[in-house]
């Protein structure tokens, strides 16, 4: 996955690069490196470990120069070694490259380059790019050499390239890996994401696939691989720089959990007008079309896929539209059957998840309309879809998705209201109740956060357990999956999410008196009574029951060892509330275990490889 950042400026850029890398570290933290040009020579420092660890050894801030690149690595090709850390250079140390992505034909390219006399220093796929550019350089300009080199490359890349002989020029290129250009004041930036440069500029240009950018401190030119100049729109980002800081919290994950009342309020802002749901102009799907659709297919990965599962409940129960939910990574290999009345919805926090992008591409091949529900403005998925609804969670930095998930649920709920109204599947009173229900959510979330002491107590008691089970039925089953995923990700404890009634078909054998079992059991008319029975089954086998229940529930506290209460709300909305105790439980357990919560091992925030 890797993170890249680059700056060309009239001033020393080392702090900007360092801060940029600190913000990008969620993308990869095996190793880190920086490169500057001074007196037409490269000064490179790199090492294995996280930014702070390597910085202690090499002191990145001692480097200086007005142009530089930084990289944090999530290894794909070549082990975690200093040699494999980026930047990589050509034979004559004139070209320096940082890369995020995978060069799929690197073996054959490398073979050919070696035959032509090139010497390789690392085992990475990235190094071939430096040598390919060197090969193409001869008498051509550096930007032409980059273009010619990239024509030979297959795979994905976001690249930052420096040429020692031209210390005023930074070159960037993109294909299927995210890259944004930041327009500053007498300085310009490249970065894998917007938050990493948000303290310096809010004006950005998103590169598209197979585009090259040539940056000097005063100017940015963008070209296709054919060398033709492109006119690209500069966009202004609405996120504040402070939103990407920890603001006194020990971890981003905790800050982001606590931000959820605000994030939901922002996601609703100006979208509920006079009993109607109103989306912004980029939504762009006409009522006429929305009346005609007869099927929805949701594609997503991880937590966003869980949001999709809950969306299915909303869309089927309320808008009466048959809905399938697919993993992005499986969809394109399944020969999906789609027709013109199918709407495909991609859900993604980052908008850059390779598997979801691949699924969206597959959908588009079938000529269907697509809608994205996304948190990152201008990201790839939003640019590929006909319609976009933004979640307004603000930058989510912690690898474990929290506020992005609940805002996705809020958007799915709003979209369901809109469809139900257009398609007349609910009456005015039902729509009014739904709107009132979601309006209450920010305040209700606050009261769930007030349960944190009880949740902390559970974490203190059970953080040493090696396994746990999460159970729920109906709309609470995806929440069970999400609770288990959160725990696995940040604490590394094995956790399984199951439909509560499926338990008796197998997993019940796992339950003994050492097994914590988390029930998501808010009061509802569908399954509540049955879940009480499932709780009894676990209790009879000695399982340690932690339950999420609706306030004033008298039954569950009699059966569970710990009960965490959430306020009463509508069935499909309860998921926004009931997931929060599970996020906090995972957080506190991981904290007790001393895990690296915002950067859990082997995980990256944005998974840009398929
Ligand atoms: C969530 O906690 C995960 N880190 C992960 O499952 C994530 O939701 C998934 O990779 C999808 O990301 P996206 O929403 O940015 O597409």
Coordinates of N, CA and C in Angstrom, one line a residue, residues 70-220:
X70 N 9.4 11.6 0.1 CA 9.4 10.7 1.3 C 8.5 9.5 1.0
X71 N 8.8 8.4 1.7 CA 8.0 7.2 1.4 C 7.9 6.3 2.7
X72 N 6.7 5.8 3.0 CA 6.6 4.8 4.0 C 6.1 3.5 3.4
X73 N 6.7 2.4 3.7 CA 6.5 1.1 2.9 C 5.7 0.1 3.6
X74 N 4.8 -0.5 2.8 CA 4.1 -1.7 3.2 C 4.5 -2.8 2.2
X75 N 5.4 -3.7 2.6 CA 6.2 -4.5 1.6 C 5.3 -5.4 0.8
X76 N 5.5 -5.5 -0.5 CA 4.9 -6.5 -1.4 C 6.0 -7.3 -2.0
X77 N 6.9 -6.7 -2.7 CA 8.0 -7.4 -3.4 C 9.3 -7.1 -2.7
X78 N 9.9 -8.1 -2.1 CA 11.2 -8.0 -1.4 C 10.9 -7.8 0.1
X79 N 11.7 -8.4 0.9 CA 11.5 -8.4 2.4 C 11.7 -7.0 3.0
X80 N 11.5 -7.0 4.3 CA 11.5 -5.7 5.0 C 13.0 -5.5 5.3
X81 N 13.7 -4.8 4.5 CA 15.2 -4.5 4.7 C 15.4 -3.1 4.3
X82 N 16.6 -2.6 4.8 CA 17.0 -1.3 4.4 C 17.1 -1.1 2.9
X83 N 17.7 -2.1 2.3 CA 18.0 -2.1 0.9 C 16.6 -1.9 0.1
X84 N 15.6 -2.6 0.6 CA 14.3 -2.5 -0.1 C 13.5 -1.3 0.2
X85 N 13.9 -0.5 1.2 CA 13.2 0.7 1.6 C 13.4 1.7 0.4
X86 N 12.4 2.5 0.2 CA 12.4 3.5 -0.9 C 13.1 4.7 -0.3
X87 N 13.6 5.7 -1.1 CA 13.6 5.7 -2.5 C 14.6 4.7 -3.1
X88 N 14.4 4.4 -4.4 CA 15.3 3.6 -5.2 C 15.9 4.4 -6.3
X89 N 17.2 4.1 -6.6 CA 17.9 4.9 -7.6 C 18.4 4.1 -8.8
X90 N 18.8 4.7 -9.9 CA 19.3 4.1 -11.0 C 20.8 3.8 -10.8
X91 N 21.4 3.2 -11.8 CA 22.9 2.8 -11.7 C 23.8 4.0 -11.4
X92 N 23.5 5.2 -12.0 CA 24.4 6.3 -11.8 C 23.9 7.3 -10.7
X93 N 22.9 6.9 -10.0 CA 22.5 7.7 -8.9 C 22.0 9.1 -9.3
X94 N 21.3 9.1 -10.5 CA 20.8 10.4 -11.0 C 19.3 10.4 -10.9
X95 N 18.6 9.3 -10.8 CA 17.2 9.2 -10.8 C 16.7 8.6 -9.5
X96 N 15.8 9.2 -8.8 CA 15.4 8.6 -7.5 C 13.8 8.5 -7.6
X97 N 13.4 7.3 -7.1 CA 11.9 7.0 -7.3 C 11.3 6.5 -6.0
X98 N 10.1 7.0 -5.6 CA 9.3 6.4 -4.6 C 8.0 5.9 -5.3
X99 N 7.5 4.8 -4.7 CA 6.4 4.1 -5.5 C 5.4 3.5 -4.5
X100 N 4.1 3.6 -4.9 CA 3.0 2.9 -4.2 C 2.3 2.1 -5.3
X101 N 2.3 0.8 -5.2 CA 1.6 0.0 -6.2 C 2.4 -1.3 -6.5
X102 N 2.1 -2.0 -7.6 CA 2.8 -3.2 -7.9 C 3.1 -3.2 -9.4
X103 N 4.3 -3.4 -9.8 CA 4.7 -3.5 -11.2 C 4.6 -4.9 -11.6
X104 N 3.6 -5.3 -12.3 CA 3.3 -6.7 -12.5 C 4.3 -7.4 -13.4
X105 N 4.9 -6.6 -14.4 CA 5.8 -7.3 -15.3 C 7.3 -7.0 -14.9
X106 N 7.5 -6.8 -13.6 CA 8.8 -6.3 -13.2 C 9.9 -7.4 -13.5
X107 N 9.5 -8.7 -13.3 CA 10.6 -9.7 -13.5 C 11.2 -9.7 -14.9
X108 N 10.3 -9.6 -15.9 CA 10.8 -9.6 -17.3 C 11.5 -8.3 -17.6
X109 N 11.0 -7.2 -17.1 CA 11.7 -5.9 -17.3 C 13.1 -6.0 -16.7
X110 N 13.1 -6.5 -15.5 CA 14.4 -6.6 -14.7 C 15.4 -7.4 -15.5
X111 N 15.0 -8.6 -16.0 CA 15.8 -9.5 -16.7 C 16.5 -8.7 -17.9
X112 N 15.6 -8.0 -18.7 CA 16.1 -7.3 -19.8 C 17.0 -6.2 -19.5
X113 N 16.7 -5.5 -18.4 CA 17.6 -4.4 -17.9 C 19.0 -5.0 -17.5
X114 N 18.9 -6.1 -16.8 CA 20.2 -6.7 -16.4 C 21.0 -7.1 -17.6
X115 N 20.4 -7.7 -18.6 CA 21.1 -8.0 -19.8 C 21.8 -6.8 -20.5
X116 N 21.1 -5.6 -20.3 CA 21.6 -4.4 -20.9 C 22.7 -3.7 -20.0
X117 N 23.0 -4.4 -18.9 CA 24.1 -3.9 -18.0 C 23.7 -3.2 -16.8
X118 N 22.4 -3.1 -16.5 CA 21.9 -2.4 -15.3 C 22.2 -3.3 -14.0
X119 N 22.6 -2.6 -13.0 CA 22.9 -3.3 -11.7 C 21.8 -3.0 -10.7
X120 N 21.2 -4.0 -10.2 CA 20.1 -3.8 -9.2 C 20.6 -4.0 -7.8
X121 N 20.0 -3.2 -6.9 CA 20.5 -3.1 -5.6 C 19.5 -3.8 -4.6
X122 N 18.2 -3.7 -5.0 CA 17.1 -4.2 -4.1 C 16.4 -5.4 -4.8
X123 N 15.5 -6.0 -4.0 CA 14.6 -7.0 -4.6 C 13.2 -6.4 -5.0
X124 N 13.1 -5.1 -4.9 CA 11.7 -4.6 -5.2 C 11.4 -4.5 -6.6
X125 N 10.1 -4.4 -6.9 CA 9.6 -4.2 -8.2 C 9.8 -2.7 -8.6
X126 N 9.9 -1.8 -7.6 CA 10.0 -0.4 -7.9 C 11.3 0.0 -8.6
X127 N 12.4 -0.7 -8.2 CA 13.7 -0.3 -8.7 C 13.7 -0.4 -10.3
X128 N 12.9 -1.3 -10.9 CA 13.0 -1.3 -12.3 C 12.6 0.0 -12.9
X129 N 11.8 0.8 -12.2 CA 11.3 2.1 -12.8 C 12.5 3.0 -12.9
X130 N 13.3 3.1 -11.9 CA 14.5 4.0 -11.9 C 15.4 3.6 -13.1
X131 N 15.6 2.3 -13.3 CA 16.5 1.8 -14.4 C 15.8 2.0 -15.8
X132 N 14.5 1.8 -15.8 CA 13.8 2.0 -17.1 C 13.9 3.5 -17.5
X133 N 13.8 4.4 -16.6 CA 13.9 5.8 -16.9 C 15.3 6.1 -17.4
X134 N 16.3 5.6 -16.6 CA 17.7 5.7 -17.0 C 17.9 5.3 -18.5
X135 N 17.3 4.1 -18.8 CA 17.4 3.6 -20.1 C 16.8 4.5 -21.2
X136 N 15.7 5.2 -20.8 CA 15.0 6.0 -21.8 C 15.6 7.4 -21.8
X137 N 16.5 7.7 -20.9 CA 16.9 9.1 -20.7 C 17.7 9.6 -21.9
X138 N 18.8 9.0 -22.1 CA 19.8 9.3 -23.2 C 19.7 10.9 -23.5
X139 N 19.2 11.3 -24.6 CA 19.2 12.7 -24.9 C 17.8 13.4 -24.6
X140 N 16.9 12.6 -24.1 CA 15.5 13.2 -24.0 C 15.4 13.9 -22.7
X141 N 14.3 14.7 -22.6 CA 14.0 15.4 -21.3 C 13.6 14.4 -20.3
X142 N 13.7 14.7 -19.0 CA 13.4 13.7 -18.0 C 11.9 13.3 -18.1
X143 N 11.0 14.3 -18.4 CA 9.6 14.0 -18.4 C 9.3 13.0 -19.6
X144 N 10.0 13.2 -20.7 CA 9.8 12.3 -21.8 C 10.3 10.9 -21.5
X145 N 11.5 10.9 -20.8 CA 12.0 9.6 -20.4 C 11.1 8.8 -19.4
X146 N 10.4 9.6 -18.5 CA 9.4 9.0 -17.6 C 8.3 8.4 -18.4
X147 N 7.8 9.2 -19.4 CA 6.7 8.7 -20.2 C 7.0 7.4 -21.0
X148 N 8.2 7.4 -21.6 CA 8.6 6.3 -22.3 C 8.8 5.1 -21.4
X149 N 9.3 5.3 -20.3 CA 9.5 4.2 -19.3 C 8.2 3.6 -18.9
X150 N 7.2 4.5 -18.6 CA 5.9 4.0 -18.1 C 5.1 3.3 -19.2
X151 N 5.4 3.6 -20.4 CA 4.7 2.8 -21.5 C 5.1 1.4 -21.5
X152 N 6.3 1.0 -20.9 CA 6.7 -0.4 -20.8 C 6.2 -1.1 -19.6
X153 N 5.6 -0.3 -18.7 CA 5.2 -0.9 -17.4 C 3.8 -1.4 -17.3
X154 N 3.6 -2.6 -16.8 CA 2.2 -3.0 -16.5 C 2.0 -3.1 -15.0
X155 N 0.8 -2.6 -14.5 CA 0.6 -2.7 -13.1 C 0.1 -1.4 -12.6
X156 N 0.2 -1.3 -11.3 CA -0.3 0.0 -10.6 C 0.8 0.8 -10.1
X157 N 0.7 2.1 -10.1 CA 1.7 2.9 -9.6 C 1.2 4.3 -9.2
X158 N 1.7 4.8 -8.1 CA 1.7 6.2 -7.8 C 3.2 6.5 -7.6
X159 N 3.7 7.4 -8.4 CA 5.2 7.6 -8.4 C 5.6 9.0 -8.1
X160 N 6.7 9.2 -7.3 CA 7.3 10.4 -7.2 C 8.7 10.2 -7.7
X161 N 9.2 11.1 -8.6 CA 10.5 10.9 -9.3 C 11.3 12.2 -9.2
X162 N 12.6 12.1 -8.8 CA 13.5 13.3 -8.8 C 14.6 12.9 -9.8
X163 N 15.1 14.0 -10.4 CA 16.3 13.9 -11.3 C 17.4 14.8 -10.7
X164 N 18.5 14.2 -10.3 CA 19.5 15.0 -9.6 C 20.0 16.2 -10.4
X165 N 20.0 16.1 -11.7 CA 20.5 17.2 -12.5 C 19.5 18.3 -12.7
X166 N 18.3 18.1 -12.3 CA 17.2 19.2 -12.4 C 16.6 19.4 -11.0
X167 N 17.2 20.1 -10.2 CA 16.8 20.2 -8.8 C 15.5 21.1 -8.6
X168 N 15.0 21.6 -9.7 CA 13.8 22.4 -9.6 C 12.5 21.6 -10.0
X169 N 12.7 20.4 -10.3 CA 11.5 19.7 -11.0 C 11.2 18.3 -10.3
X170 N 9.9 18.2 -9.9 CA 9.4 17.0 -9.3 C 8.4 16.4 -10.3
X171 N 8.6 15.1 -10.5 CA 7.7 14.4 -11.5 C 6.8 13.4 -10.7
X172 N 5.6 13.3 -11.1 CA 4.7 12.4 -10.5 C 3.9 11.6 -11.6
X173 N 3.5 10.4 -11.3 CA 2.6 9.7 -12.3 C 1.7 8.8 -11.5
X174 N 0.6 8.4 -12.2 CA -0.3 7.6 -11.5 C -1.0 6.6 -12.4
X175 N -1.2 5.4 -11.9 CA -2.1 4.4 -12.6 C -2.6 3.5 -11.5
X176 N -3.9 3.6 -11.2 CA -4.6 2.7 -10.3 C -4.1 2.7 -8.9
X177 N -3.3 3.7 -8.5 CA -2.9 3.9 -7.1 C -3.1 5.4 -6.8
X178 N -3.6 5.8 -5.7 CA -4.0 7.2 -5.5 C -2.9 8.2 -5.4
X179 N -3.1 9.3 -6.0 CA -2.1 10.4 -6.0 C -2.8 11.7 -6.2
X180 N -2.4 12.6 -5.3 CA -3.1 14.0 -5.4 C -1.9 15.0 -5.5
X181 N -2.2 16.1 -6.2 CA -1.3 17.2 -6.3 C -1.8 18.3 -5.5
X182 N -0.9 18.9 -4.6 CA -1.3 20.0 -3.8 C -0.7 21.3 -4.3
X183 N -1.6 22.3 -4.5 CA -1.1 23.6 -5.0 C -0.9 24.5 -3.9
X184 N 0.4 24.9 -3.6 CA 0.7 25.7 -2.5 C 1.1 27.1 -3.0
X185 N 1.7 27.9 -2.0 CA 2.1 29.2 -2.3 C 3.6 29.2 -2.6
X186 N 4.0 29.3 -3.8 CA 5.4 29.2 -4.1 C 6.0 27.8 -3.8
X187 N 5.1 26.8 -3.7 CA 5.5 25.5 -3.5 C 4.4 24.5 -3.9
X188 N 4.7 23.4 -4.4 CA 3.7 22.4 -4.8 C 4.1 21.0 -4.2
X189 N 3.0 20.2 -4.1 CA 3.1 18.9 -3.4 C 2.6 17.8 -4.2
X190 N 3.1 16.6 -3.9 CA 2.4 15.4 -4.3 C 2.2 14.5 -3.0
X191 N 1.1 13.8 -3.0 CA 0.9 12.9 -1.8 C -0.1 11.8 -2.1
X192 N 0.0 10.8 -1.3 CA -1.0 9.6 -1.5 C -2.4 10.0 -1.0
X193 N -2.5 11.0 -0.1 CA -3.8 11.4 0.3 C -3.8 12.8 0.7
X194 N -5.0 13.4 0.9 CA -5.2 14.8 1.1 C -4.7 15.2 2.6
X195 N -5.1 14.4 3.6 CA -4.8 14.9 5.0 C -3.3 15.1 5.2
X196 N -2.4 14.4 4.5 CA -1.0 14.5 4.7 C -0.5 15.8 4.3
X197 N -1.2 16.6 3.4 CA -0.7 17.9 3.0 C -1.7 19.0 3.4
X198 N -2.7 18.6 4.2 CA -3.8 19.6 4.5 C -3.3 20.8 5.3
X199 N -2.2 20.6 6.1 CA -1.7 21.8 6.8 C -1.1 22.8 5.9
X200 N -0.8 22.5 4.7 CA -0.1 23.4 3.8 C -0.9 23.9 2.7
X201 N -1.9 23.1 2.3 CA -2.8 23.6 1.2 C -4.1 22.9 1.2
X202 N -5.1 23.6 0.7 CA -6.4 22.9 0.6 C -6.8 22.8 -0.9
X203 N -5.9 23.3 -1.8 CA -6.2 23.3 -3.2 C -5.5 22.0 -3.8
X204 N -6.3 21.2 -4.4 CA -5.7 20.0 -4.9 C -6.2 19.7 -6.4
X205 N -5.4 18.9 -7.0 CA -5.8 18.3 -8.3 C -5.6 16.8 -8.2
X206 N -6.7 16.1 -8.6 CA -6.5 14.6 -8.6 C -6.0 14.1 -9.9
X207 N -4.9 13.4 -9.8 CA -4.4 12.8 -11.0 C -5.3 11.6 -11.4
X208 N -5.5 11.4 -12.7 CA -6.2 10.2 -13.2 C -5.2 9.2 -13.7
X209 N -5.7 8.0 -14.0 CA -4.8 6.9 -14.5 C -4.0 7.4 -15.7
X210 N -2.8 6.9 -15.8 CA -1.9 7.2 -16.9 C -1.7 8.7 -17.2
X211 N -1.6 9.4 -16.1 CA -1.3 10.8 -16.2 C 0.1 11.1 -15.5
X212 N 0.8 12.1 -16.0 CA 2.1 12.5 -15.5 C 2.0 13.9 -15.1
X213 N 2.5 14.3 -13.9 CA 2.5 15.7 -13.5 C 3.9 16.2 -13.4
X214 N 4.2 17.3 -13.9 CA 5.5 17.9 -13.8 C 5.4 19.2 -12.9
X215 N 6.0 19.1 -11.7 CA 5.9 20.2 -10.7 C 7.2 21.0 -10.6
X216 N 7.1 22.3 -10.7 CA 8.1 23.2 -10.1 C 7.5 23.9 -9.0
X217 N 8.2 24.8 -8.3 CA 7.6 25.5 -7.2 C 6.5 26.4 -7.7
X218 N 6.6 26.9 -8.9 CA 5.6 27.9 -9.3 C 4.5 27.3 -10.2
X219 N 4.7 26.1 -10.7 CA 3.8 25.6 -11.8 C 3.6 24.1 -11.7
X220 N 2.4 23.7 -12.2 CA 2.1 22.3 -12.3 C 1.5 22.0 -13.7

